[in-house]
Amino acid sequence: EIVLTQSPGTLSLSPGERATLSCRASQSVGNNYLAWFQQKPGQAPRLLIYDASSRATGIPDRFSGSGSGTDFTLTISRLEPEDFAVYYCHQYVTSPLTFGGGTKVEIK
Amino acid sequence: QVQLVESGGGVVRPGGSLRLSCAASGFTFSSSGLHWVRQAPGKGLEWVALIRFDGINKFYADSVKGRFAISRDISKNTLYLQMDSLRTEDTALYYCAKSSGWLIGHWGQGILVTVSS
């Protein structure tokens, strides 16, 4: 099983600041089949990034993904008020599919 | 557009059974893979099961293997999750989600399952 470890657990930032979220895999994620989801309270998760760096349909370009192998990063270039949420990384290269524990981005 | 609507949740005693349904629309159901993903109250996401586009290949998390069964009815555009031998740790919001390859794309709004005596 590929274990995904996200850091930090919580990120306290102000609107307009840059957010950098990390996801480390216990083994290489083949084909960079790594996705990022955003979840707001009371809502289902929303796909932001797939294949490590491709933005999903309708996702603003302030969201970007990078990385390969075992180390991946989600960057939000300038935080908007609606970006404060929990973010999960997810590998879909092999079963069992797994998620990271999440990073909460909160308003400072 | 893609719509996924879960139903069938509720309260069940430990050891009991429940069947979840997910009514799908807005895409070609017969050629799409579908997942179940759950989220315990206040916790993170846990993948549960996947049925591939062929309806034959199925995959499960170790935590539910042998107790849960994923299936689909193409004539009804409906996905199912049969849950047997339920445990308190199965208490969660259960989401169905549409797959593109193995990638989870669109999600339903979820249905709550509570396992309690």
PDB file of C-alpha atoms in Angstrom:
ATOM      1  CA  GLU A   1       0.000   0.000   0.000  1.00  0.00           C
ATOM      2  CA  ILE A   2       1.268   3.473  -0.878  1.00  0.00           C
ATOM      3  CA  VAL A   3       1.090   5.665   2.227  1.00  0.00           C
ATOM      4  CA  LEU A   4       0.747   9.404   1.573  1.00  0.00           C
ATOM      5  CA  THR A   5       1.961  11.837   4.228  1.00  0.00           C
ATOM      6  CA  GLN A   6       0.842  15.453   3.967  1.00  0.00           C
ATOM      7  CA  SER A   7       2.519  18.400   5.648  1.00  0.00           C
ATOM      8  CA  PRO A   8       1.906  20.621   7.383  1.00  0.00           C
ATOM      9  CA  GLY A   9      -1.259  19.506   9.111  1.00  0.00           C
ATOM     10  CA  THR A  10      -2.460  23.082   9.324  1.00  0.00           C
ATOM     11  CA  LEU A  11      -1.328  26.169   7.419  1.00  0.00           C
ATOM     12  CA  SER A  12      -2.299  29.583   8.809  1.00  0.00           C
ATOM     13  CA  LEU A  13      -2.084  32.281   6.164  1.00  0.00           C
ATOM     14  CA  SER A  14      -3.700  35.553   5.142  1.00  0.00           C
ATOM     15  CA  PRO A  15      -5.595  36.237   1.895  1.00  0.00           C
ATOM     16  CA  GLY A  16      -3.171  37.168  -0.856  1.00  0.00           C
ATOM     17  CA  GLU A  17      -0.365  35.023   0.545  1.00  0.00           C
ATOM     18  CA  ARG A  18       1.165  31.996  -1.167  1.00  0.00           C
ATOM     19  CA  ALA A  19       0.363  28.497   0.117  1.00  0.00           C
ATOM     20  CA  THR A  20       2.676  25.524  -0.380  1.00  0.00           C
ATOM     21  CA  LEU A  21       1.341  22.082   0.553  1.00  0.00           C
ATOM     22  CA  SER A  22       3.449  18.936   0.532  1.00  0.00           C
ATOM     23  CA  CYS A  23       2.584  15.290  -0.110  1.00  0.00           C
ATOM     24  CA  ARG A  24       5.185  12.555   0.297  1.00  0.00           C
ATOM     25  CA  ALA A  25       4.607   8.967  -0.845  1.00  0.00           C
ATOM     26  CA  SER A  26       6.078   5.866   0.813  1.00  0.00           C
ATOM     27  CA  GLN A  27       7.024   4.561  -2.642  1.00  0.00           C
ATOM     28  CA  SER A  28       7.180   5.988  -6.122  1.00  0.00           C
ATOM     29  CA  VAL A  29       3.834   6.951  -7.663  1.00  0.00           C
ATOM     30  CA  GLY A  30       4.069   5.559 -11.173  1.00  0.00           C
ATOM     31  CA  ASN A  31       3.030   7.730 -14.107  1.00  0.00           C
ATOM     32  CA  ASN A  32       2.683  10.551 -11.546  1.00  0.00           C
ATOM     33  CA  TYR A  33      -0.886   9.399 -10.920  1.00  0.00           C
ATOM     34  CA  LEU A  34      -1.262  11.868  -8.060  1.00  0.00           C
ATOM     35  CA  ALA A  35      -4.298  14.116  -7.596  1.00  0.00           C
ATOM     36  CA  TRP A  36      -5.253  16.942  -5.256  1.00  0.00           C
ATOM     37  CA  PHE A  37      -8.753  17.567  -3.893  1.00  0.00           C
ATOM     38  CA  GLN A  38     -10.231  20.532  -2.055  1.00  0.00           C
ATOM     39  CA  GLN A  39     -12.966  20.020   0.539  1.00  0.00           C
ATOM     40  CA  LYS A  40     -14.982  22.738   2.251  1.00  0.00           C
ATOM     41  CA  PRO A  41     -17.175  22.094   5.337  1.00  0.00           C
ATOM     42  CA  GLY A  42     -20.385  20.263   4.469  1.00  0.00           C
ATOM     43  CA  GLN A  43     -19.357  19.728   0.858  1.00  0.00           C
ATOM     44  CA  ALA A  44     -18.037  16.857  -1.210  1.00  0.00           C
ATOM     45  CA  PRO A  45     -14.414  16.998  -2.296  1.00  0.00           C
ATOM     46  CA  ARG A  46     -13.610  18.725  -5.589  1.00  0.00           C
ATOM     47  CA  LEU A  47     -10.869  17.623  -7.986  1.00  0.00           C
ATOM     48  CA  LEU A  48      -8.255  20.347  -8.474  1.00  0.00           C
ATOM     49  CA  ILE A  49      -5.188  18.663  -9.990  1.00  0.00           C
ATOM     50  CA  TYR A  50      -4.603  15.284 -11.638  1.00  0.00           C
ATOM     51  CA  ASP A  51      -1.528  13.567 -13.071  1.00  0.00           C
ATOM     52  CA  ALA A  52       0.457  15.655 -10.560  1.00  0.00           C
ATOM     53  CA  SER A  53       0.305  18.887 -12.551  1.00  0.00           C
ATOM     54  CA  SER A  54      -2.801  19.072 -14.782  1.00  0.00           C
ATOM     55  CA  ARG A  55      -5.580  21.383 -13.657  1.00  0.00           C
ATOM     56  CA  ALA A  56      -9.101  19.973 -13.736  1.00  0.00           C
ATOM     57  CA  THR A  57     -11.801  21.726 -15.726  1.00  0.00           C
ATOM     58  CA  GLY A  58     -12.744  25.112 -14.326  1.00  0.00           C
ATOM     59  CA  ILE A  59      -9.938  25.304 -11.758  1.00  0.00           C
ATOM     60  CA  PRO A  60      -8.310  28.772 -11.558  1.00  0.00           C
ATOM     61  CA  ASP A  61      -4.685  29.053 -12.612  1.00  0.00           C
ATOM     62  CA  ARG A  62      -3.625  30.204  -9.139  1.00  0.00           C
ATOM     63  CA  PHE A  63      -3.679  26.469  -8.307  1.00  0.00           C
ATOM     64  CA  SER A  64      -0.689  24.507  -9.566  1.00  0.00           C
ATOM     65  CA  GLY A  65       0.734  21.073  -8.911  1.00  0.00           C
ATOM     66  CA  SER A  66       4.270  19.813  -9.280  1.00  0.00           C
ATOM     67  CA  GLY A  67       6.529  16.931  -8.372  1.00  0.00           C
ATOM     68  CA  SER A  68       7.225  13.373  -9.361  1.00  0.00           C
ATOM     69  CA  GLY A  69       8.192  10.039  -7.860  1.00  0.00           C
ATOM     70  CA  THR A  70       7.612  10.380  -4.134  1.00  0.00           C
ATOM     71  CA  ASP A  71       7.445  14.157  -3.583  1.00  0.00           C
ATOM     72  CA  PHE A  72       4.571  16.330  -4.726  1.00  0.00           C
ATOM     73  CA  THR A  73       3.491  19.907  -4.074  1.00  0.00           C
ATOM     74  CA  LEU A  74       0.279  21.881  -4.420  1.00  0.00           C
ATOM     75  CA  THR A  75       0.817  25.636  -4.662  1.00  0.00           C
ATOM     76  CA  ILE A  76      -1.850  28.310  -4.377  1.00  0.00           C
ATOM     77  CA  SER A  77      -0.151  31.432  -5.691  1.00  0.00           C
ATOM     78  CA  ARG A  78      -2.384  34.020  -4.005  1.00  0.00           C
ATOM     79  CA  LEU A  79      -5.005  32.870  -1.533  1.00  0.00           C
ATOM     80  CA  GLU A  80      -8.552  34.013  -2.157  1.00  0.00           C
ATOM     81  CA  PRO A  81     -11.148  33.918   0.671  1.00  0.00           C
ATOM     82  CA  GLU A  82     -12.819  30.875  -0.928  1.00  0.00           C
ATOM     83  CA  ASP A  83      -9.552  28.875  -0.874  1.00  0.00           C
ATOM     84  CA  PHE A  84      -9.578  28.330   2.882  1.00  0.00           C
ATOM     85  CA  ALA A  85     -10.406  24.643   3.107  1.00  0.00           C
ATOM     86  CA  VAL A  86      -8.888  21.187   3.596  1.00  0.00           C
ATOM     87  CA  TYR A  87      -6.736  19.740   0.823  1.00  0.00           C
ATOM     88  CA  TYR A  88      -6.062  16.050   0.217  1.00  0.00           C
ATOM     89  CA  CYS A  89      -3.564  14.354  -2.043  1.00  0.00           C
ATOM     90  CA  HIS A  90      -4.530  10.999  -3.565  1.00  0.00           C
ATOM     91  CA  GLN A  91      -2.731   8.309  -5.535  1.00  0.00           C
ATOM     92  CA  TYR A  92      -4.629   6.324  -8.149  1.00  0.00           C
ATOM     93  CA  VAL A  93      -1.840   4.252  -9.653  1.00  0.00           C
ATOM     94  CA  THR A  94      -2.510   1.072  -7.707  1.00  0.00           C
ATOM     95  CA  SER A  95      -5.035  -0.599  -5.445  1.00  0.00           C
ATOM     96  CA  PRO A  96      -5.648   0.082  -2.663  1.00  0.00           C
ATOM     97  CA  LEU A  97      -6.082   3.692  -3.721  1.00  0.00           C
ATOM     98  CA  THR A  98      -5.028   5.951  -0.877  1.00  0.00           C
ATOM     99  CA  PHE A  99      -5.416   9.516   0.381  1.00  0.00           C
ATOM    100  CA  GLY A 100      -3.166  11.661   2.485  1.00  0.00           C
ATOM    101  CA  GLY A 101      -4.367  12.809   5.878  1.00  0.00           C
ATOM    102  CA  GLY A 102      -5.120  16.330   4.653  1.00  0.00           C
ATOM    103  CA  THR A 103      -3.797  19.858   5.137  1.00  0.00           C
ATOM    104  CA  LYS A 104      -6.128  22.488   6.528  1.00  0.00           C
ATOM    105  CA  VAL A 105      -5.516  25.976   5.157  1.00  0.00           C
ATOM    106  CA  GLU A 106      -6.970  28.423   7.658  1.00  0.00           C
ATOM    107  CA  ILE A 107      -7.220  32.170   7.881  1.00  0.00           C
ATOM    108  CA  LYS A 108      -4.505  33.711  10.025  1.00  0.00           C
TER     109      LYS A 108
ATOM    110  CA  GLN B   1     -23.841  17.318 -16.416  1.00  0.00           C
ATOM    111  CA  VAL B   2     -22.716  14.452 -14.204  1.00  0.00           C
ATOM    112  CA  GLN B   3     -25.066  13.783 -11.297  1.00  0.00           C
ATOM    113  CA  LEU B   4     -24.617  11.178  -8.581  1.00  0.00           C
ATOM    114  CA  VAL B   5     -27.236  10.790  -5.864  1.00  0.00           C
ATOM    115  CA  GLU B   6     -26.664   8.406  -2.977  1.00  0.00           C
ATOM    116  CA  SER B   7     -29.412   6.808  -0.891  1.00  0.00           C
ATOM    117  CA  GLY B   8     -29.971   3.947   1.532  1.00  0.00           C
ATOM    118  CA  GLY B   9     -28.061   5.199   4.531  1.00  0.00           C
ATOM    119  CA  GLY B  10     -29.256   5.104   8.114  1.00  0.00           C
ATOM    120  CA  VAL B  11     -28.645   3.630  11.536  1.00  0.00           C
ATOM    121  CA  VAL B  12     -27.798  -0.062  11.867  1.00  0.00           C
ATOM    122  CA  ARG B  13     -26.592  -2.227  14.739  1.00  0.00           C
ATOM    123  CA  PRO B  14     -23.127  -3.801  14.744  1.00  0.00           C
ATOM    124  CA  GLY B  15     -23.192  -7.026  12.751  1.00  0.00           C
ATOM    125  CA  GLY B  16     -26.049  -5.777  10.615  1.00  0.00           C
ATOM    126  CA  SER B  17     -26.315  -5.103   6.889  1.00  0.00           C
ATOM    127  CA  LEU B  18     -27.170  -2.157   4.685  1.00  0.00           C
ATOM    128  CA  ARG B  19     -27.238  -1.549   0.941  1.00  0.00           C
ATOM    129  CA  LEU B  20     -26.313   1.832  -0.460  1.00  0.00           C
ATOM    130  CA  SER B  21     -27.435   2.987  -3.897  1.00  0.00           C
ATOM    131  CA  CYS B  22     -26.098   5.693  -6.177  1.00  0.00           C
ATOM    132  CA  ALA B  23     -28.302   6.898  -9.048  1.00  0.00           C
ATOM    133  CA  ALA B  24     -26.196   8.230 -11.906  1.00  0.00           C
ATOM    134  CA  SER B  25     -26.988  10.499 -14.846  1.00  0.00           C
ATOM    135  CA  GLY B  26     -25.281  12.802 -17.312  1.00  0.00           C
ATOM    136  CA  PHE B  27     -22.713  10.319 -18.605  1.00  0.00           C
ATOM    137  CA  THR B  28     -22.424   6.879 -20.215  1.00  0.00           C
ATOM    138  CA  PHE B  29     -22.882   4.695 -17.156  1.00  0.00           C
ATOM    139  CA  SER B  30     -22.123   1.395 -18.884  1.00  0.00           C
ATOM    140  CA  SER B  31     -18.623   2.487 -19.877  1.00  0.00           C
ATOM    141  CA  SER B  32     -17.584   4.261 -16.687  1.00  0.00           C
ATOM    142  CA  GLY B  33     -15.820   3.063 -13.600  1.00  0.00           C
ATOM    143  CA  LEU B  34     -17.272   4.051 -10.229  1.00  0.00           C
ATOM    144  CA  HIS B  35     -15.915   4.307  -6.693  1.00  0.00           C
ATOM    145  CA  TRP B  36     -17.169   4.384  -3.149  1.00  0.00           C
ATOM    146  CA  VAL B  37     -15.189   6.620  -0.785  1.00  0.00           C
ATOM    147  CA  ARG B  38     -16.038   7.249   2.869  1.00  0.00           C
ATOM    148  CA  GLN B  39     -15.292   9.850   5.494  1.00  0.00           C
ATOM    149  CA  ALA B  40     -15.718   9.180   9.199  1.00  0.00           C
ATOM    150  CA  PRO B  41     -17.043  12.160  11.208  1.00  0.00           C
ATOM    151  CA  GLY B  42     -14.314  14.785  11.492  1.00  0.00           C
ATOM    152  CA  LYS B  43     -11.779  12.570   9.729  1.00  0.00           C
ATOM    153  CA  GLY B  44     -10.115  12.292   6.331  1.00  0.00           C
ATOM    154  CA  LEU B  45     -11.067  10.451   3.162  1.00  0.00           C
ATOM    155  CA  GLU B  46     -10.823   6.671   2.846  1.00  0.00           C
ATOM    156  CA  TRP B  47     -11.216   4.867  -0.461  1.00  0.00           C
ATOM    157  CA  VAL B  48     -13.546   1.861  -0.149  1.00  0.00           C
ATOM    158  CA  ALA B  49     -14.102   0.161  -3.505  1.00  0.00           C
ATOM    159  CA  LEU B  50     -13.908   0.483  -7.290  1.00  0.00           C
ATOM    160  CA  ILE B  51     -15.825  -1.246 -10.063  1.00  0.00           C
ATOM    161  CA  ARG B  52     -14.119  -0.864 -13.424  1.00  0.00           C
ATOM    162  CA  PHE B  53     -15.860   0.161 -16.635  1.00  0.00           C
ATOM    163  CA  ASP B  54     -16.252  -3.501 -17.633  1.00  0.00           C
ATOM    164  CA  GLY B  55     -18.314  -4.255 -14.545  1.00  0.00           C
ATOM    165  CA  ILE B  56     -16.148  -7.307 -13.920  1.00  0.00           C
ATOM    166  CA  ASN B  57     -12.985  -6.044 -12.262  1.00  0.00           C
ATOM    167  CA  LYS B  58     -13.587  -4.938  -8.690  1.00  0.00           C
ATOM    168  CA  PHE B  59     -11.165  -3.731  -6.037  1.00  0.00           C
ATOM    169  CA  TYR B  60     -11.570  -3.205  -2.292  1.00  0.00           C
ATOM    170  CA  ALA B  61      -9.800  -1.625   0.639  1.00  0.00           C
ATOM    171  CA  ASP B  62      -8.435  -4.221   3.060  1.00  0.00           C
ATOM    172  CA  SER B  63     -10.673  -2.808   5.802  1.00  0.00           C
ATOM    173  CA  VAL B  64     -13.843  -3.883   3.941  1.00  0.00           C
ATOM    174  CA  LYS B  65     -12.682  -6.854   1.887  1.00  0.00           C
ATOM    175  CA  GLY B  66     -14.950  -9.869   2.425  1.00  0.00           C
ATOM    176  CA  ARG B  67     -17.660  -7.733   4.074  1.00  0.00           C
ATOM    177  CA  PHE B  68     -18.604  -5.199   1.376  1.00  0.00           C
ATOM    178  CA  ALA B  69     -19.531  -5.848  -2.260  1.00  0.00           C
ATOM    179  CA  ILE B  70     -19.696  -3.270  -5.054  1.00  0.00           C
ATOM    180  CA  SER B  71     -21.998  -3.859  -8.005  1.00  0.00           C
ATOM    181  CA  ARG B  72     -23.982  -2.013 -10.641  1.00  0.00           C
ATOM    182  CA  ASP B  73     -27.206  -2.316 -12.632  1.00  0.00           C
ATOM    183  CA  ILE B  74     -26.737  -0.867 -16.105  1.00  0.00           C
ATOM    184  CA  SER B  75     -30.477  -0.979 -16.824  1.00  0.00           C
ATOM    185  CA  LYS B  76     -31.079   1.349 -13.870  1.00  0.00           C
ATOM    186  CA  ASN B  77     -27.878   3.429 -14.115  1.00  0.00           C
ATOM    187  CA  THR B  78     -27.346   2.612 -10.462  1.00  0.00           C
ATOM    188  CA  LEU B  79     -24.282   1.705  -8.404  1.00  0.00           C
ATOM    189  CA  TYR B  80     -24.591  -0.326  -5.207  1.00  0.00           C
ATOM    190  CA  LEU B  81     -22.578  -1.063  -2.102  1.00  0.00           C
ATOM    191  CA  GLN B  82     -23.750  -4.076  -0.114  1.00  0.00           C
ATOM    192  CA  MET B  83     -22.360  -3.770   3.401  1.00  0.00           C
ATOM    193  CA  ASP B  84     -22.479  -6.813   5.691  1.00  0.00           C
ATOM    194  CA  SER B  85     -21.033  -7.540   9.147  1.00  0.00           C
ATOM    195  CA  LEU B  86     -20.988  -3.824   9.869  1.00  0.00           C
ATOM    196  CA  ARG B  87     -18.744  -2.487  12.611  1.00  0.00           C
ATOM    197  CA  THR B  88     -18.816   0.743  14.583  1.00  0.00           C
ATOM    198  CA  GLU B  89     -15.733   1.880  12.672  1.00  0.00           C
ATOM    199  CA  ASP B  90     -17.754   1.748   9.426  1.00  0.00           C
ATOM    200  CA  THR B  91     -19.696   4.809  10.606  1.00  0.00           C
ATOM    201  CA  ALA B  92     -19.082   7.460   7.945  1.00  0.00           C
ATOM    202  CA  LEU B  93     -20.424   9.603   5.155  1.00  0.00           C
ATOM    203  CA  TYR B  94     -20.277   7.425   2.037  1.00  0.00           C
ATOM    204  CA  TYR B  95     -19.679   9.075  -1.327  1.00  0.00           C
ATOM    205  CA  CYS B  96     -20.023   7.534  -4.761  1.00  0.00           C
ATOM    206  CA  ALA B  97     -17.772   9.002  -7.405  1.00  0.00           C
ATOM    207  CA  LYS B  98     -17.291   8.692 -11.142  1.00  0.00           C
ATOM    208  CA  SER B  99     -13.979   7.378 -12.370  1.00  0.00           C
ATOM    209  CA  SER B 100     -11.958   8.344 -15.414  1.00  0.00           C
ATOM    210  CA  GLY B 101      -9.551   5.469 -15.705  1.00  0.00           C
ATOM    211  CA  TRP B 102      -8.762   5.125 -12.011  1.00  0.00           C
ATOM    212  CA  LEU B 103      -8.950   8.871 -11.323  1.00  0.00           C
ATOM    213  CA  ILE B 104     -11.830   9.990  -9.115  1.00  0.00           C
ATOM    214  CA  GLY B 105     -13.533  12.879 -10.921  1.00  0.00           C
ATOM    215  CA  HIS B 106     -17.085  13.804  -9.953  1.00  0.00           C
ATOM    216  CA  TRP B 107     -18.507  13.116  -6.482  1.00  0.00           C
ATOM    217  CA  GLY B 108     -22.018  12.745  -5.120  1.00  0.00           C
ATOM    218  CA  GLN B 109     -23.082  14.609  -1.990  1.00  0.00           C
ATOM    219  CA  GLY B 110     -22.758  11.577   0.250  1.00  0.00           C
ATOM    220  CA  ILE B 111     -25.024   9.506   2.501  1.00  0.00           C
ATOM    221  CA  LEU B 112     -24.550   8.912   6.208  1.00  0.00           C
ATOM    222  CA  VAL B 113     -24.211   5.427   7.672  1.00  0.00           C
ATOM    223  CA  THR B 114     -24.202   5.081  11.445  1.00  0.00           C
ATOM    224  CA  VAL B 115     -23.342   1.762  13.072  1.00  0.00           C
ATOM    225  CA  SER B 116     -24.344   1.845  16.717  1.00  0.00           C
ATOM    226  CA  SER B 117     -25.973  -0.324  19.346  1.00  0.00           C
TER     227      SER B 117
END
